């Protein structure tokens, strides 16, 4: 298994804790892809690629809450 920096682990834990709270049953999945999943992550040049899939369009409330959290 490739080394994943503690900062990245903390970010992923935050994402997987926060999105379900905001999106509830609208959350279909959180998917990580790119260098992190391929074992080629480099903390000096890589980013963390993820996509969040929902069952339906976000409500205004969900959109605002995510926007405030990501700001």
Short mmCIF file of N, CA and C in Angstrom, two decimals:
data_model
loop_
_atom_site.label_atom_id
_atom_site.label_comp_id
_atom_site.label_asym_id
_atom_site.label_seq_id
_atom_site.Cartn_x
_atom_site.Cartn_y
_atom_site.Cartn_z
N UNK A 1 0.84 -1.18 0.00
CA UNK A 1 0.00 0.00 0.00
C UNK A 1 0.89 1.24 0.00
N UNK A 2 0.50 2.23 -0.78
CA UNK A 2 1.28 3.46 -0.89
C UNK A 2 1.10 4.30 0.37
N UNK A 3 2.10 5.11 0.64
CA UNK A 3 2.06 6.02 1.78
C UNK A 3 1.07 7.15 1.50
N UNK A 4 0.19 7.40 2.45
CA UNK A 4 -0.75 8.52 2.35
C UNK A 4 -0.47 9.44 3.53
N UNK A 5 -0.10 10.69 3.27
CA UNK A 5 0.22 11.62 4.35
C UNK A 5 -0.95 11.81 5.32
N UNK A 6 -0.63 12.06 6.57
CA UNK A 6 -1.64 12.25 7.61
C UNK A 6 -2.61 13.37 7.27
N UNK A 7 -2.12 14.45 6.63
CA UNK A 7 -3.00 15.56 6.23
C UNK A 7 -4.07 15.09 5.26
N UNK A 8 -3.69 14.22 4.35
CA UNK A 8 -4.64 13.71 3.36
C UNK A 8 -5.65 12.78 4.04
N UNK A 9 -5.18 11.95 4.93
CA UNK A 9 -6.08 11.07 5.68
C UNK A 9 -7.09 11.91 6.46
N UNK A 10 -6.62 12.97 7.10
CA UNK A 10 -7.51 13.85 7.86
C UNK A 10 -8.55 14.50 6.95
N UNK A 11 -8.12 14.94 5.77
CA UNK A 11 -9.05 15.54 4.80
C UNK A 11 -10.12 14.54 4.39
N UNK A 12 -9.71 13.32 4.07
CA UNK A 12 -10.66 12.30 3.65
C UNK A 12 -11.63 11.95 4.78
N UNK A 13 -11.14 11.91 6.00
CA UNK A 13 -12.01 11.65 7.15
C UNK A 13 -13.02 12.78 7.32
N UNK A 14 -12.57 14.01 7.12
CA UNK A 14 -13.47 15.16 7.23
C UNK A 14 -14.55 15.11 6.14
N UNK A 15 -14.13 14.78 4.92
CA UNK A 15 -15.09 14.68 3.81
C UNK A 15 -16.14 13.61 4.09
N UNK A 16 -15.68 12.44 4.52
CA UNK A 16 -16.61 11.33 4.73
C UNK A 16 -17.48 11.53 5.97
N UNK A 17 -17.07 12.42 6.86
CA UNK A 17 -17.91 12.74 8.02
C UNK A 17 -18.90 13.85 7.69
N UNK A 18 -18.47 14.84 6.91
CA UNK A 18 -19.28 16.04 6.69
C UNK A 18 -20.35 15.87 5.60
N UNK A 19 -19.99 15.27 4.49
CA UNK A 19 -20.96 15.15 3.39
C UNK A 19 -22.22 14.40 3.80
N UNK A 20 -22.13 13.28 4.52
CA UNK A 20 -23.37 12.60 4.93
C UNK A 20 -24.25 13.46 5.85
N UNK A 21 -23.64 14.29 6.67
CA UNK A 21 -24.42 15.15 7.56
C UNK A 21 -25.21 16.17 6.75
N UNK A 22 -24.57 16.77 5.77
CA UNK A 22 -25.22 17.81 4.96
C UNK A 22 -26.19 17.20 3.95
N UNK A 23 -25.78 16.13 3.30
CA UNK A 23 -26.58 15.59 2.20
C UNK A 23 -27.58 14.52 2.62
N UNK A 24 -27.35 13.88 3.74
CA UNK A 24 -28.27 12.85 4.22
C UNK A 24 -28.49 11.76 3.18
N UNK A 25 -29.77 11.43 2.97
CA UNK A 25 -30.11 10.35 2.04
C UNK A 25 -29.88 10.73 0.58
N UNK A 26 -29.58 11.98 0.33
CA UNK A 26 -29.28 12.43 -1.03
C UNK A 26 -27.89 11.97 -1.47
N UNK A 27 -27.04 11.62 -0.52
CA UNK A 27 -25.67 11.19 -0.85
C UNK A 27 -25.69 9.78 -1.43
N UNK A 28 -25.19 9.64 -2.66
CA UNK A 28 -25.09 8.33 -3.29
C UNK A 28 -23.71 7.73 -3.08
N UNK A 29 -22.67 8.57 -3.07
CA UNK A 29 -21.33 8.05 -2.86
C UNK A 29 -20.28 9.13 -2.96
N UNK A 30 -19.13 8.84 -2.36
CA UNK A 30 -17.96 9.70 -2.45
C UNK A 30 -16.86 8.84 -3.05
N UNK A 31 -16.31 9.27 -4.15
CA UNK A 31 -15.33 8.47 -4.88
C UNK A 31 -14.02 9.22 -4.99
N UNK A 32 -12.94 8.53 -4.66
CA UNK A 32 -11.60 9.07 -4.77
C UNK A 32 -10.97 8.44 -6.02
N UNK A 33 -10.28 9.26 -6.79
CA UNK A 33 -9.63 8.74 -8.00
C UNK A 33 -8.31 9.47 -8.19
N UNK A 34 -7.59 9.14 -9.22
CA UNK A 34 -6.33 9.81 -9.53
C UNK A 34 -5.15 9.19 -8.82
N UNK A 35 -4.12 10.00 -8.64
CA UNK A 35 -2.84 9.49 -8.12
C UNK A 35 -2.96 8.83 -6.76
N UNK A 36 -3.87 9.30 -5.93
CA UNK A 36 -4.03 8.72 -4.60
C UNK A 36 -4.47 7.26 -4.69
N UNK A 37 -5.30 6.94 -5.65
CA UNK A 37 -5.79 5.56 -5.80
C UNK A 37 -4.84 4.69 -6.60
N UNK A 38 -3.92 5.32 -7.31
CA UNK A 38 -3.00 4.57 -8.16
C UNK A 38 -1.64 4.35 -7.52
N UNK A 39 -1.49 4.83 -6.29
CA UNK A 39 -0.23 4.64 -5.59
C UNK A 39 0.87 5.57 -6.04
N UNK A 40 0.52 6.65 -6.74
CA UNK A 40 1.55 7.57 -7.22
C UNK A 40 1.39 8.97 -6.63
N UNK A 41 0.69 9.08 -5.52
CA UNK A 41 0.48 10.38 -4.87
C UNK A 41 1.81 10.94 -4.39
N UNK A 42 2.05 12.21 -4.70
CA UNK A 42 3.25 12.91 -4.25
C UNK A 42 2.79 14.18 -3.57
N UNK A 43 3.08 14.31 -2.28
CA UNK A 43 2.56 15.44 -1.50
C UNK A 43 3.07 16.79 -1.99
N UNK A 44 4.14 16.80 -2.77
CA UNK A 44 4.68 18.07 -3.28
C UNK A 44 4.02 18.51 -4.58
N UNK A 45 3.37 17.58 -5.29
CA UNK A 45 2.80 17.98 -6.57
C UNK A 45 1.39 17.44 -6.86
N UNK A 46 0.92 16.54 -6.03
CA UNK A 46 -0.39 15.93 -6.29
C UNK A 46 -1.51 16.66 -5.55
N UNK A 47 -2.70 16.53 -6.09
CA UNK A 47 -3.88 16.99 -5.39
C UNK A 47 -4.73 15.77 -5.05
N UNK A 48 -5.82 15.99 -4.36
CA UNK A 48 -6.72 14.90 -4.01
C UNK A 48 -7.95 15.04 -4.89
N UNK A 49 -8.16 14.05 -5.73
CA UNK A 49 -9.29 14.06 -6.66
C UNK A 49 -10.44 13.26 -6.06
N UNK A 50 -11.59 13.92 -5.95
CA UNK A 50 -12.76 13.18 -5.48
C UNK A 50 -14.00 13.75 -6.16
N UNK A 51 -14.99 12.91 -6.24
CA UNK A 51 -16.28 13.32 -6.78
C UNK A 51 -17.35 12.85 -5.81
N UNK A 52 -18.31 13.70 -5.57
CA UNK A 52 -19.43 13.38 -4.70
C UNK A 52 -20.66 13.24 -5.59
N UNK A 53 -21.31 12.09 -5.50
CA UNK A 53 -22.47 11.80 -6.34
C UNK A 53 -23.72 11.86 -5.46
N UNK A 54 -24.73 12.57 -5.96
CA UNK A 54 -25.99 12.68 -5.24
C UNK A 54 -27.11 11.99 -6.01
N UNK A 55 -28.15 11.63 -5.30
CA UNK A 55 -29.29 10.97 -5.93
C UNK A 55 -30.16 11.95 -6.72
N UNK A 56 -30.11 13.20 -6.30
CA UNK A 56 -30.91 14.23 -6.98
C UNK A 56 -30.18 15.56 -6.83
N UNK A 57 -30.67 16.56 -7.49
CA UNK A 57 -30.08 17.90 -7.41
C UNK A 57 -30.08 18.38 -5.96
N UNK A 58 -29.05 19.13 -5.60
CA UNK A 58 -28.97 19.66 -4.24
C UNK A 58 -30.09 20.64 -3.97
N UNK A 59 -30.60 20.61 -2.76
CA UNK A 59 -31.57 21.62 -2.35
C UNK A 59 -30.81 22.93 -2.12
N UNK A 60 -31.52 24.03 -2.06
CA UNK A 60 -30.87 25.31 -1.79
C UNK A 60 -30.14 25.27 -0.46
N UNK A 61 -30.75 24.65 0.53
CA UNK A 61 -30.14 24.54 1.86
C UNK A 61 -28.84 23.73 1.80
N UNK A 62 -28.87 22.59 1.11
CA UNK A 62 -27.66 21.77 0.99
C UNK A 62 -26.57 22.54 0.26
N UNK A 63 -26.95 23.23 -0.79
CA UNK A 63 -25.98 24.00 -1.57
C UNK A 63 -25.33 25.08 -0.70
N UNK A 64 -26.13 25.80 0.06
CA UNK A 64 -25.60 26.85 0.95
C UNK A 64 -24.69 26.26 2.03
N UNK A 65 -25.12 25.17 2.64
CA UNK A 65 -24.32 24.55 3.71
C UNK A 65 -22.98 24.05 3.18
N UNK A 66 -22.98 23.44 2.01
CA UNK A 66 -21.72 22.97 1.43
C UNK A 66 -20.84 24.16 1.04
N UNK A 67 -21.45 25.18 0.47
CA UNK A 67 -20.69 26.37 0.09
C UNK A 67 -20.03 27.03 1.28
N UNK A 68 -20.76 27.13 2.38
CA UNK A 68 -20.20 27.73 3.60
C UNK A 68 -19.07 26.88 4.15
N UNK A 69 -19.24 25.57 4.11
CA UNK A 69 -18.22 24.67 4.63
C UNK A 69 -16.95 24.70 3.76
N UNK A 70 -17.11 24.77 2.46
CA UNK A 70 -15.97 24.73 1.55
C UNK A 70 -15.27 26.08 1.40
N UNK A 71 -15.91 27.15 1.83
CA UNK A 71 -15.33 28.49 1.68
C UNK A 71 -14.12 28.70 2.58
#
